[in-house]
PDB file of C-alpha atoms and ligand atoms in Angstrom:
ATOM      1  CA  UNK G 296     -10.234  13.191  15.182  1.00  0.00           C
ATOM      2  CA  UNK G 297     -10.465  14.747  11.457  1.00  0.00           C
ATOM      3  CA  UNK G 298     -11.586  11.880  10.343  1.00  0.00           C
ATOM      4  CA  UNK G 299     -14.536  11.400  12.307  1.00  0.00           C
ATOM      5  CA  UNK G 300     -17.386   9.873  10.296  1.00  0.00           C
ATOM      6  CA  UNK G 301     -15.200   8.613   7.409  1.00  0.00           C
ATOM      7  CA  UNK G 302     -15.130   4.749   6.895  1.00  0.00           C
ATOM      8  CA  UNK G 303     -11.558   3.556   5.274  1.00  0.00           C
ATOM      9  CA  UNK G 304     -10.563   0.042   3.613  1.00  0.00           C
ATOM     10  CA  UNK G 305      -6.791  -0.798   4.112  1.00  0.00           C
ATOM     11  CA  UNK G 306      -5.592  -3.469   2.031  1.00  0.00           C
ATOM     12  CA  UNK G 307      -2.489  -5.705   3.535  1.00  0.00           C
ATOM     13  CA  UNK G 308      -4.224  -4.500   6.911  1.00  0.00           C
ATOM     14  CA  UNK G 309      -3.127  -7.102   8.582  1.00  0.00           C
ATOM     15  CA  UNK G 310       0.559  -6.777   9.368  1.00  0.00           C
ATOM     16  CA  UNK G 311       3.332  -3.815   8.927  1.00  0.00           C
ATOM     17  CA  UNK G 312       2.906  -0.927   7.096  1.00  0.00           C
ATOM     18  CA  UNK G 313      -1.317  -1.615   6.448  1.00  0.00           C
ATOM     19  CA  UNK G 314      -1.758  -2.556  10.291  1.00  0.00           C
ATOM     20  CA  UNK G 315       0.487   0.630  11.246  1.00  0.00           C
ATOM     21  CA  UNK G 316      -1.813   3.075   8.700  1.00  0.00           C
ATOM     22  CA  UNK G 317      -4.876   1.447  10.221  1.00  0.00           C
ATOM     23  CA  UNK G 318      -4.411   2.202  13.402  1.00  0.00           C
ATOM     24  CA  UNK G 319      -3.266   5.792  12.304  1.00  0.00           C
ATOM     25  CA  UNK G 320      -6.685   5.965  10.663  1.00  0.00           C
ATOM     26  CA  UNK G 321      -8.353   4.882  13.719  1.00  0.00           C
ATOM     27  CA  UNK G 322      -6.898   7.037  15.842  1.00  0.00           C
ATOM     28  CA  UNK G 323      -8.474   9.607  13.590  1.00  0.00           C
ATOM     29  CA  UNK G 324     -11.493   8.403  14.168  1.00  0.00           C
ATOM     30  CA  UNK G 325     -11.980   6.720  10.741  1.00  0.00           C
ATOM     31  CA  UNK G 326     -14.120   3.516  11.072  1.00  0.00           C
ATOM     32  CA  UNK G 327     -11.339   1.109   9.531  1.00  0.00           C
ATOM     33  CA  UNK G 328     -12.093  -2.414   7.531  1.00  0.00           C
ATOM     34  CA  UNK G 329      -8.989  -4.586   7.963  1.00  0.00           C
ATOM     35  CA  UNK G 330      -8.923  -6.528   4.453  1.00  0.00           C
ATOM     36  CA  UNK G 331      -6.399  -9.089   4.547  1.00  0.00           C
ATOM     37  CA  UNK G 332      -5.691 -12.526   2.782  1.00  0.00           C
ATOM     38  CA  UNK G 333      -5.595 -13.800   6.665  1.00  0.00           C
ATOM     39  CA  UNK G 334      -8.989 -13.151   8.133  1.00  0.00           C
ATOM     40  CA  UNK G 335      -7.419 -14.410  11.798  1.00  0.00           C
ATOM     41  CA  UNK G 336      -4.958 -11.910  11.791  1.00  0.00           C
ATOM     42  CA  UNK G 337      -7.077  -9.182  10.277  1.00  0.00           C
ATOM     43  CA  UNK G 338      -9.552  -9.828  12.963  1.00  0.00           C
ATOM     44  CA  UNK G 339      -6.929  -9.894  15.843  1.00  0.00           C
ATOM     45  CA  UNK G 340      -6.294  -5.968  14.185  1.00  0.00           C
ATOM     46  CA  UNK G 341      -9.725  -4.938  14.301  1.00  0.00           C
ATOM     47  CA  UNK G 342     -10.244  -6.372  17.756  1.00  0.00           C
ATOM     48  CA  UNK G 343      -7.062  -4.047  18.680  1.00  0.00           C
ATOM     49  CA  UNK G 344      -8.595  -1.250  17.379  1.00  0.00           C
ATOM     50  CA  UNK G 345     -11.769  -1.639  19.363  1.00  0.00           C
ATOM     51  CA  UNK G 346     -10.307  -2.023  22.291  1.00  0.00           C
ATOM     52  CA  UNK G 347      -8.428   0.966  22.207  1.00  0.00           C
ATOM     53  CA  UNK G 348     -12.108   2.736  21.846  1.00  0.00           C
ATOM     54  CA  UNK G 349     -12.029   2.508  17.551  1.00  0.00           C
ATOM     55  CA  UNK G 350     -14.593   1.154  15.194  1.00  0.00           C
ATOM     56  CA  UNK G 351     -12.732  -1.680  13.069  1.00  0.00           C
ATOM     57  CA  UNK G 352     -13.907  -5.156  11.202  1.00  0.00           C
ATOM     58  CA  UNK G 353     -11.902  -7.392   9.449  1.00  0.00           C
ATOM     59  CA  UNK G 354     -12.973  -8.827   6.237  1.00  0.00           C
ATOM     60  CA  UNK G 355     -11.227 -11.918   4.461  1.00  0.00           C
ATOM     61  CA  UNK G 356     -10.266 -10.546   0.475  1.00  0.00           C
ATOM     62  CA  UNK G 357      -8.052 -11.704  -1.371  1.00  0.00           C
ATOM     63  CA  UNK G 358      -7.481  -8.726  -4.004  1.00  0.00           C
ATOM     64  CA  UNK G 359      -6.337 -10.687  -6.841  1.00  0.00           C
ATOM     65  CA  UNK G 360      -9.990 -12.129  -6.753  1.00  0.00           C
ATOM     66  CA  UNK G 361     -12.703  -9.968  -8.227  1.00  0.00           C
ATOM     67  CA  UNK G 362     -15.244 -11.648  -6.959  1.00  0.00           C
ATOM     68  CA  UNK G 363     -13.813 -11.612  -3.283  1.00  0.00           C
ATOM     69  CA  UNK G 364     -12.775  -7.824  -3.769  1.00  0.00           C
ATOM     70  CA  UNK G 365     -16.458  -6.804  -4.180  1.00  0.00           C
ATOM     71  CA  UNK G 366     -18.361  -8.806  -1.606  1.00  0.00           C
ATOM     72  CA  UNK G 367     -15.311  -7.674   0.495  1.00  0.00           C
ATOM     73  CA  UNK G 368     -16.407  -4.000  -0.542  1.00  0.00           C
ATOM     74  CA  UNK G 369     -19.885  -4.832   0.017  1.00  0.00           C
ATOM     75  CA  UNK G 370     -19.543  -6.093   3.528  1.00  0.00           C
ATOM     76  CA  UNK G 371     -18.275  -3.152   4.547  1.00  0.00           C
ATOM     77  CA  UNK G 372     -20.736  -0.617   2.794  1.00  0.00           C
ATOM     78  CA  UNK G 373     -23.457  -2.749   4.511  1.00  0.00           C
ATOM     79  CA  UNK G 374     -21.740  -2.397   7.834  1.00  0.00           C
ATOM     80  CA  UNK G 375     -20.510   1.304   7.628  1.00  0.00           C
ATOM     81  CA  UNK G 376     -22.646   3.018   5.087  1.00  0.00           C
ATOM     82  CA  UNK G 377     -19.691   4.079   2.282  1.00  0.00           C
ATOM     83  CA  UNK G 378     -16.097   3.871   1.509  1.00  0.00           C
ATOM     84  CA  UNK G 379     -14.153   7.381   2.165  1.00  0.00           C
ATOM     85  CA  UNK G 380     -10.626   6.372   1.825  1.00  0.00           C
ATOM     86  CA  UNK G 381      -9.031   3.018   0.246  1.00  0.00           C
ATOM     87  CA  UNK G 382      -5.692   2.129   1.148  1.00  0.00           C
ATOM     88  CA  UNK G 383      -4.721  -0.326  -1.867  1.00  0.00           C
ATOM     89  CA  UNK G 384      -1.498  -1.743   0.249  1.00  0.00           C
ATOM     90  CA  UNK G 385      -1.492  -5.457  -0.094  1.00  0.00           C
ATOM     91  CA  UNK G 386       2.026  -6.418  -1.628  1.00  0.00           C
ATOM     92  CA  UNK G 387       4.737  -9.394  -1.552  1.00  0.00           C
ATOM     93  CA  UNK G 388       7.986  -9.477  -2.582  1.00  0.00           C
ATOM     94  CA  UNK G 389       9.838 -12.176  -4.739  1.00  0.00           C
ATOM     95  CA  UNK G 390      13.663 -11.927  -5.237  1.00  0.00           C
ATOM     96  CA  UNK G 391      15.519 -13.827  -8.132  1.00  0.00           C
ATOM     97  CA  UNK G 392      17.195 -12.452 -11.347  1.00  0.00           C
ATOM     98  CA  UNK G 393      15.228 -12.304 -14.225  1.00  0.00           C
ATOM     99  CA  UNK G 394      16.481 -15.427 -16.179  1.00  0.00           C
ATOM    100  CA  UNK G 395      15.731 -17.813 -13.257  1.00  0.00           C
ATOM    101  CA  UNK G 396      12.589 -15.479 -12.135  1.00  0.00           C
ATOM    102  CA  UNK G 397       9.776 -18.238 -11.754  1.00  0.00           C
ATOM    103  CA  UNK G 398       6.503 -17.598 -14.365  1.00  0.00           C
ATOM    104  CA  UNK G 399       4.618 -18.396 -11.916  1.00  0.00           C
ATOM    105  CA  UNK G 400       6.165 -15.806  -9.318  1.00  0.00           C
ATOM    106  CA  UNK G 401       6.148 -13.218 -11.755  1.00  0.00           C
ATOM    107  CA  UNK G 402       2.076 -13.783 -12.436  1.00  0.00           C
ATOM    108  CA  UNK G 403       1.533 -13.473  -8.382  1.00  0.00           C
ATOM    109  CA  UNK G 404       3.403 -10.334  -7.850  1.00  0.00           C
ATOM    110  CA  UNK G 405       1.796  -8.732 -10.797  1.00  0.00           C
ATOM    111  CA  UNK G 406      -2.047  -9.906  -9.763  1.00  0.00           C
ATOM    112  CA  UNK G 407      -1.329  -8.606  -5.880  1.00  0.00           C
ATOM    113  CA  UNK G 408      -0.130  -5.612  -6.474  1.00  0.00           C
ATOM    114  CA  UNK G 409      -1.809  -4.648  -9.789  1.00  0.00           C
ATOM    115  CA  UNK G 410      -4.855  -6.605 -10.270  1.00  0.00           C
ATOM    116  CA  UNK G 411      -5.493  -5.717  -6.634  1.00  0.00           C
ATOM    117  CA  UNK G 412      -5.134  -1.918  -7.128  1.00  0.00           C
ATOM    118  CA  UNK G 413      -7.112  -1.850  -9.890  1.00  0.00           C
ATOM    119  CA  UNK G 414      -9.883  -4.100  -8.284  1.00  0.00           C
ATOM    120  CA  UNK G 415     -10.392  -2.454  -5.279  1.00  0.00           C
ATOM    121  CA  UNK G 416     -10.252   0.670  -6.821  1.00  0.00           C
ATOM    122  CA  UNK G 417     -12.918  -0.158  -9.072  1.00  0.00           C
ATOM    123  CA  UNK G 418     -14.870  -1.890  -6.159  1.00  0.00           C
ATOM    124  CA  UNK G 419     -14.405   1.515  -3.784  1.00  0.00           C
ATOM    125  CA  UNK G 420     -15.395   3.896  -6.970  1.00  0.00           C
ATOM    126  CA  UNK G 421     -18.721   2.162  -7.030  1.00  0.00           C
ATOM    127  CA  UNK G 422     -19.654   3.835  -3.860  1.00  0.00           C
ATOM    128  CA  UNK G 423     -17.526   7.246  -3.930  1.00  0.00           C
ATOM    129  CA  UNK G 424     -19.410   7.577  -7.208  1.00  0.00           C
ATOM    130  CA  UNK G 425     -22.387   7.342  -5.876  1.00  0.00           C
ATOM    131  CA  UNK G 426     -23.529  11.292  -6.532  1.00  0.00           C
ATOM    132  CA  UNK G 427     -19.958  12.597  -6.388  1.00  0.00           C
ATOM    133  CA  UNK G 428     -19.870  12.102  -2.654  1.00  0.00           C
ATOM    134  CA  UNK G 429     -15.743  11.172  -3.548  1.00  0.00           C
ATOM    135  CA  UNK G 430     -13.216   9.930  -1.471  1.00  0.00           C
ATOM    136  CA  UNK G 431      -9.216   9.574  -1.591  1.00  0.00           C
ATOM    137  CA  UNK G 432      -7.187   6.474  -2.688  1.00  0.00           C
ATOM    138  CA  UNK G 433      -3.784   5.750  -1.709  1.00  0.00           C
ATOM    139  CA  UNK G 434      -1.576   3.094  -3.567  1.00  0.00           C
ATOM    140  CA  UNK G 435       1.191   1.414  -1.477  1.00  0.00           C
ATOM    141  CA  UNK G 436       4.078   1.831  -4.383  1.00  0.00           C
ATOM    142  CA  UNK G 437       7.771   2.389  -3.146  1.00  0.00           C
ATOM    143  CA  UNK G 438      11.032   3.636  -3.811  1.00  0.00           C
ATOM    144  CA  UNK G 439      11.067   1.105  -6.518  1.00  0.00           C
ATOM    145  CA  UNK G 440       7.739   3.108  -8.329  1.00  0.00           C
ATOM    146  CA  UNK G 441      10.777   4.698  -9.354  1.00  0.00           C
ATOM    147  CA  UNK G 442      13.895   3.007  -8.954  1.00  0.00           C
ATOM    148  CA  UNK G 443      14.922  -0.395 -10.301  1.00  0.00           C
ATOM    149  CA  UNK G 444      16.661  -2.839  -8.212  1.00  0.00           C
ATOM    150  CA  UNK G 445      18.435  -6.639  -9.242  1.00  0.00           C
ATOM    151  CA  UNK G 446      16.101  -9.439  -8.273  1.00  0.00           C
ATOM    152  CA  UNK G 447      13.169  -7.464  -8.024  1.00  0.00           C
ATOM    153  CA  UNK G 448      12.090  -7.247 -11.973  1.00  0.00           C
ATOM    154  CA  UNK G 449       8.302  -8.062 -11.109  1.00  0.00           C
ATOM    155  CA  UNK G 450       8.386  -5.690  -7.910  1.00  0.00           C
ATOM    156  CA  UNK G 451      10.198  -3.122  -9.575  1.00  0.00           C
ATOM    157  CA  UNK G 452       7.372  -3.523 -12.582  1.00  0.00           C
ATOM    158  CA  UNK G 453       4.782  -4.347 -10.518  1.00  0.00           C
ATOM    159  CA  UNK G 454       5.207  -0.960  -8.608  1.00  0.00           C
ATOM    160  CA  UNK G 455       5.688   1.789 -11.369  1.00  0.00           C
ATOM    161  CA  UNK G 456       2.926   0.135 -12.719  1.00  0.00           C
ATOM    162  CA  UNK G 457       0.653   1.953  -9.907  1.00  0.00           C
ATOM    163  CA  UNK G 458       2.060   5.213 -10.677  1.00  0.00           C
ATOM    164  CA  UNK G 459       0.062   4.921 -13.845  1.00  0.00           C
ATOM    165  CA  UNK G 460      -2.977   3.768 -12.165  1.00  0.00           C
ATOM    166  CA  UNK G 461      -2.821   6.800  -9.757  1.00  0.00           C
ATOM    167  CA  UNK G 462      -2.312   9.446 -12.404  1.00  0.00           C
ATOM    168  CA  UNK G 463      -5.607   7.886 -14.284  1.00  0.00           C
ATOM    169  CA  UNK G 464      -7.728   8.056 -11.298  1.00  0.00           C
ATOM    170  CA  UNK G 465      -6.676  11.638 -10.576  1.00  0.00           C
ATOM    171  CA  UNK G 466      -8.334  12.076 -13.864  1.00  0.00           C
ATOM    172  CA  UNK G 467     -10.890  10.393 -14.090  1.00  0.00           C
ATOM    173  CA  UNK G 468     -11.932  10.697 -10.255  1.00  0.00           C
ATOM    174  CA  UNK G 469     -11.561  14.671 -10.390  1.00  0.00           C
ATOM    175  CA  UNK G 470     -15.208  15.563 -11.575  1.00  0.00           C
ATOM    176  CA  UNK G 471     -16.293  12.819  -8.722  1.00  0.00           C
ATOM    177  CA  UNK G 472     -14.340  14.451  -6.167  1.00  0.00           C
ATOM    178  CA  UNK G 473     -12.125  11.283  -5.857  1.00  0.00           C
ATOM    179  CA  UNK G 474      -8.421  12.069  -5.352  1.00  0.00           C
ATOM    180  CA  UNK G 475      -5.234   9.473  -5.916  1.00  0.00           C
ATOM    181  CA  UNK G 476      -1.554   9.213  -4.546  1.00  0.00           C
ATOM    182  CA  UNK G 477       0.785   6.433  -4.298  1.00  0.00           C
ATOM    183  CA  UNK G 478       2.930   6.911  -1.244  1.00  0.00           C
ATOM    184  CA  UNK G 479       6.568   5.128  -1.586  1.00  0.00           C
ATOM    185  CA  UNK G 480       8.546   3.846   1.095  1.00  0.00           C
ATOM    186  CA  UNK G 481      12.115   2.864   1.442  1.00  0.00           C
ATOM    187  CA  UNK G 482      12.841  -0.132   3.425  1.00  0.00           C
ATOM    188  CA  UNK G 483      10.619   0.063   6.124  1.00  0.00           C
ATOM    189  CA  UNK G 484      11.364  -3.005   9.132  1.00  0.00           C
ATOM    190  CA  UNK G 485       8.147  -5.475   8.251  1.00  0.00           C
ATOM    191  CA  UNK G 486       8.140  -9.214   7.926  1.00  0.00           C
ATOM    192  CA  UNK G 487       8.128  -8.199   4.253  1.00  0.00           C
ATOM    193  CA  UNK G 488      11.790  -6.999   4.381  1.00  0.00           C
ATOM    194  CA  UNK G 489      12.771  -9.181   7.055  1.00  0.00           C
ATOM    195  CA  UNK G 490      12.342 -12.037   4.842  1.00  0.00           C
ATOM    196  CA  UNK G 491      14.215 -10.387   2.396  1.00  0.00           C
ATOM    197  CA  UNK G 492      17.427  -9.963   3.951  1.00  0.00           C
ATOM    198  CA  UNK G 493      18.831 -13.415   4.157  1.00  0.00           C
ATOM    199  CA  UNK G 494      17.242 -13.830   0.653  1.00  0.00           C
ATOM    200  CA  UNK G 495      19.559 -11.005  -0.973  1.00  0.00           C
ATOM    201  CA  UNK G 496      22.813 -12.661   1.188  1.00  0.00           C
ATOM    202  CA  UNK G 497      22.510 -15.589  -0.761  1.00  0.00           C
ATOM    203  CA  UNK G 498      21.471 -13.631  -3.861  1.00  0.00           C
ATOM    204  CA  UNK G 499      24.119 -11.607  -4.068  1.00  0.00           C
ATOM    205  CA  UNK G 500      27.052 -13.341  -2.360  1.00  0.00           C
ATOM    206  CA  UNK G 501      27.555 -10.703   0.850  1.00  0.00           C
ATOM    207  CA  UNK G 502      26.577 -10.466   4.685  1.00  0.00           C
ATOM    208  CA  UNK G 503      23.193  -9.795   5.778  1.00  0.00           C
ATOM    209  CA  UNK G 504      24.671  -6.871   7.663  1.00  0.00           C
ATOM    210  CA  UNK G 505      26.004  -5.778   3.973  1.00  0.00           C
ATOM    211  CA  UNK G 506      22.285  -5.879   2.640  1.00  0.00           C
ATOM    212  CA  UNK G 507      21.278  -3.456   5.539  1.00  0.00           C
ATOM    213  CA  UNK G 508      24.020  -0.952   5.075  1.00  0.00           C
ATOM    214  CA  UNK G 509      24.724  -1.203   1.228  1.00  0.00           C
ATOM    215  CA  UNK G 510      21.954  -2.315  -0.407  1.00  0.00           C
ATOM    216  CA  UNK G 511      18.940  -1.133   1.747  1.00  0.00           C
ATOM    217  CA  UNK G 512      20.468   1.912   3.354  1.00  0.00           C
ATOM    218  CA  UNK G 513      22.937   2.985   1.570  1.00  0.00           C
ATOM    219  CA  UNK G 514      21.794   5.656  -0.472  1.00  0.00           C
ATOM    220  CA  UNK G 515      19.631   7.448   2.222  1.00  0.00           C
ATOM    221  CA  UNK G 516      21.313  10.743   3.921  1.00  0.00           C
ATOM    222  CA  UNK G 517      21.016   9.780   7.283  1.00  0.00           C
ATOM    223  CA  UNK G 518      21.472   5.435   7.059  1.00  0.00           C
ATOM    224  CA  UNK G 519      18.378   4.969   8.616  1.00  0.00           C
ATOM    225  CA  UNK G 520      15.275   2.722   7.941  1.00  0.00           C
ATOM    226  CA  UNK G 521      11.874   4.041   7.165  1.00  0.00           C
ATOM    227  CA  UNK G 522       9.625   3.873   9.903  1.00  0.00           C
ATOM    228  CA  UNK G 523       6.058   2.979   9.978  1.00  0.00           C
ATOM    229  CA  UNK G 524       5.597   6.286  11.382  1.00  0.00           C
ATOM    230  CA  UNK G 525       6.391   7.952   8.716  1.00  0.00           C
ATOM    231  CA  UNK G 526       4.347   6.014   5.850  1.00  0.00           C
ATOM    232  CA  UNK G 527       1.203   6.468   8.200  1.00  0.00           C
ATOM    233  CA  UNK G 528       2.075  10.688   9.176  1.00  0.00           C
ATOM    234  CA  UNK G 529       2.182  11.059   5.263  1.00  0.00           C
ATOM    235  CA  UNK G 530      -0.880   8.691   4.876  1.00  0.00           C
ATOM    236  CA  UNK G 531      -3.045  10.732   7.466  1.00  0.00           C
ATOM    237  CA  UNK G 532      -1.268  13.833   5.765  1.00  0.00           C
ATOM    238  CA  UNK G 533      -3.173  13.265   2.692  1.00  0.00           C
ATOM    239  CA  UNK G 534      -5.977  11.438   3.610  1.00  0.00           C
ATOM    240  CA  UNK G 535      -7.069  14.786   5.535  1.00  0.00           C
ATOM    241  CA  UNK G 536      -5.666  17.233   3.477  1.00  0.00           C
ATOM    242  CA  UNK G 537      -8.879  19.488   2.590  1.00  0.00           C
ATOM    243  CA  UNK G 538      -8.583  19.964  -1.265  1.00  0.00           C
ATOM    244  CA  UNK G 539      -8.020  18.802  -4.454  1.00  0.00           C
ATOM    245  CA  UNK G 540      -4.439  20.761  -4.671  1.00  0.00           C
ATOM    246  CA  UNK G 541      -2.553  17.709  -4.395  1.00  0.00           C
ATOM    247  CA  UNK G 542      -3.782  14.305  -6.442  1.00  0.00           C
ATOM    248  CA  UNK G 543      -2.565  12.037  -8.705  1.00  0.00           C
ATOM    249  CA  UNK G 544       0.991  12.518  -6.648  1.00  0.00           C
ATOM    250  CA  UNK G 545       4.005  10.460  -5.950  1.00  0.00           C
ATOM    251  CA  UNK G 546       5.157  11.036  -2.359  1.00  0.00           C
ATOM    252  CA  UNK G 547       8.648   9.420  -1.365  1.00  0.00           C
ATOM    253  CA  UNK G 548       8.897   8.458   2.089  1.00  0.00           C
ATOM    254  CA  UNK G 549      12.732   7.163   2.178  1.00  0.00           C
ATOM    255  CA  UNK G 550      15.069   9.499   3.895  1.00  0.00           C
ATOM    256  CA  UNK G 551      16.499  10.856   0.916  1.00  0.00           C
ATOM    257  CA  UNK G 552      17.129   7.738  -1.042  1.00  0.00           C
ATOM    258  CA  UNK G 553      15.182   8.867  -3.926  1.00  0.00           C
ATOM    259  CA  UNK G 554      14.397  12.492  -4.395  1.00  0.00           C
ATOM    260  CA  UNK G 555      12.273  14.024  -6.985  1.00  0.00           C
TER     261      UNK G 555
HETATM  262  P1  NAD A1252       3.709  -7.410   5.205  1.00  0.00           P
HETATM  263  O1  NAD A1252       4.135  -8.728   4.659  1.00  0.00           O
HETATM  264  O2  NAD A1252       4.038  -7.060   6.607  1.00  0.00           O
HETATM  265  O3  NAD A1252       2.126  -7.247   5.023  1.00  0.00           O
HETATM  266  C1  NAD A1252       1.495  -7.551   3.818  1.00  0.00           C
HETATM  267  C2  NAD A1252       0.057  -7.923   4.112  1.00  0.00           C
HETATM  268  O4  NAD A1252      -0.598  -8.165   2.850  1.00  0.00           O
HETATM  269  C3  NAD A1252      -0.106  -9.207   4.950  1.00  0.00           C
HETATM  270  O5  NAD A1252      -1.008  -8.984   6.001  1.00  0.00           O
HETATM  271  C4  NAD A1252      -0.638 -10.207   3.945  1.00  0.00           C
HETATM  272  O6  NAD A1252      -1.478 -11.200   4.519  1.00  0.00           O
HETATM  273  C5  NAD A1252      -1.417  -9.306   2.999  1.00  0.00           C
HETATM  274  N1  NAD A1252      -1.640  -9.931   1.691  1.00  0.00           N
HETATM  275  C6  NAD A1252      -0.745 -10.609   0.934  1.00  0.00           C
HETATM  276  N2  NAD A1252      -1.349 -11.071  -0.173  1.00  0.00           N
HETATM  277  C7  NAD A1252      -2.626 -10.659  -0.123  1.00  0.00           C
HETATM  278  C8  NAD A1252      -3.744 -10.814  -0.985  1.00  0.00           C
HETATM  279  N3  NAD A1252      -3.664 -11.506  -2.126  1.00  0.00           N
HETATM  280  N4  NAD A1252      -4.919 -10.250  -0.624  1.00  0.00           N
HETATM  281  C9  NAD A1252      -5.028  -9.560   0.537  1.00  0.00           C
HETATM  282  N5  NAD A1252      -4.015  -9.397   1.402  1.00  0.00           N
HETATM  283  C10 NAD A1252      -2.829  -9.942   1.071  1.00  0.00           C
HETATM  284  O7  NAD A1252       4.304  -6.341   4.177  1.00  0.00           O
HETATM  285  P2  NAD A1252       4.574  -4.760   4.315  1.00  0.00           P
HETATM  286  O8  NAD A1252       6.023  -4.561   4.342  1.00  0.00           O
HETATM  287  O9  NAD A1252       3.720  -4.155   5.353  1.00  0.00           O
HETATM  288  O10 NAD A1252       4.091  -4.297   2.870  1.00  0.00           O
HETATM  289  C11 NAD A1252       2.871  -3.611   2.657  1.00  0.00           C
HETATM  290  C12 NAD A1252       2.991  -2.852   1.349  1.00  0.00           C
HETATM  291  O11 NAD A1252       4.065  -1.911   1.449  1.00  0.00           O
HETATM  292  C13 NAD A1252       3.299  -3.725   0.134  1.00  0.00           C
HETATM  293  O12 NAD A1252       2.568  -3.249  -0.989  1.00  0.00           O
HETATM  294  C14 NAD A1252       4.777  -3.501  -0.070  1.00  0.00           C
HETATM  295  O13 NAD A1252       5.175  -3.723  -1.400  1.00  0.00           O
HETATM  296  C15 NAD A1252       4.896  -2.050   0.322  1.00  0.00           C
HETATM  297  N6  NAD A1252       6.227  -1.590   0.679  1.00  0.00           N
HETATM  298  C16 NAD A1252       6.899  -2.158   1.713  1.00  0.00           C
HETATM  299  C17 NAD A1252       8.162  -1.675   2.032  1.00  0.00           C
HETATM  300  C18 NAD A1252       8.946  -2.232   3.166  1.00  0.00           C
HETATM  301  O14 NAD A1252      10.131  -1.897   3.249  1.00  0.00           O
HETATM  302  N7  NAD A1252       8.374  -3.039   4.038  1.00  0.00           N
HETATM  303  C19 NAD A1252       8.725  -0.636   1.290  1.00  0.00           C
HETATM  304  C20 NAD A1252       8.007  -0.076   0.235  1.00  0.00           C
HETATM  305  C21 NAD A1252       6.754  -0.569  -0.051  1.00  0.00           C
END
């Protein structure tokens, strides 16, 4: 229970790897605000989460909207008292090659997984601010914070985009005591990727048991999928790790596929 008396906001907490690192939080003994697009769902979460003894509420934000964002953020100061730990995690994927990438596509990848980092962040800073009580903040990025794939040119922007974010915050967040990571994944098994793999078949001409072992898994040292496990043991990992020794960090989470 080391995080007994902390209150936590996780993003995209309403399916895969956000539901998975909220109820790692809770476990902890973090009081956990699911914020998801999909209040139902977000809801269903946080009733999960009680039931198995935790303090969780769900809380309808859409993070591209800035207004949303900070009564979002607001609800659950009121409720809880503070933000300790934001987990800016909400993310799609879009796959198509650049020249026939939809505009429109491009804009809505970008504003979910940048404009939402950046406005939560700056709704959560409001409060660990408030006289340099701090707090951590970890961006969802991925393999592809570092990596480029085909199809994936907003993704692929999208998150090394938060890599910048995260080394600013370090900065700026040090004298506040607020610390920053981005924790990358490989292909972790989420509706997210599932909805992927018949995508890339058709993409790129091959079997959807080719995109598992070629294109997903073949460049980690063991041919294995991430598991939510390990995105939420690293989470937890730095979301209780006592100083400032590591921030503004990049930690891979991918079997080997990218090392660094
Ligand atoms: P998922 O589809 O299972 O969950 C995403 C959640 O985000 C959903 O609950 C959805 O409702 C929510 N969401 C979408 N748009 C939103 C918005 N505008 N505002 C608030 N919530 C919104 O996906 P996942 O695989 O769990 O992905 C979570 C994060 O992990 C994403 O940032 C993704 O890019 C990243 N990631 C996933 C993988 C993977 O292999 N699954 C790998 C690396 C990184």
């Amino acid at each position: 229970m080391q995080l007994q008396g902390k209150v936590a906001i996780v993003t995209g907490g309403a399916s895969g790897i956000g539901k998975d690192i909220a109820i790692g939080l809770s476990k902890a003994g973090a009081a956990v605000a699911i914020a998801d697009i999909n209040l139902a769902a977000a809801q269903a979460v946080a009733a999960e989460l009680e039931a198995a003894g935790g303090k969780a509420m769900g809380v309808a934000i859409d993070v591209t909207d800035e207004a949303a964002v900070e009564a979002g953020t607001q609800q659950v100061v009121d409720a809880y008292g503070s933000i300790d730990i934001l987990i800016s995690n909400a993310g799609i994927q879009v796959v198509a090659p650049i020249h026939e990438f939809a505009y429109a596509d491009w804009k809505k990848v970008m504003a979910i997984h940048v404009d939402g980092a950046f406005l939560t962040t700056k709704a959560a800073l409001k409060h660990m601010y408030k006289d340099d009580r701090g707090g951590i903040v970890i961006y969802t990025g991925s393999v592809h914070s570092h990596l480029a794939s085909p199809l994936k040119s907003a993704y692929v922007t999208a998150k090394h985009g938060l890599l910048g974010l995260n080394r600013v915050l370090a900065k700026e967040g040090a004298p506040h005591n607020v610390r920053s990571h981005v924790v990358c994944p490989g292909f972790v098994r989420t509706p997210l990727v599932d909805k992927q793999i018949p995508e890339q078949a058709a993409s790129l001409g091959i079997s959807e048991a080719e995109v598992i072992s070629k294109v997903m898994l073949g460049n980690t040292v063991d041919g294995e999928f991430t598991t939510l496990q390990d995105v939420t043991d690293t989470v937890l990992f730095l979301a209780t790790f006592p100083s400032a020794a590591f921030t503004g960090q990049s930690f891979v989470v991918s079997h080997g596929w990218y090392m660094h």
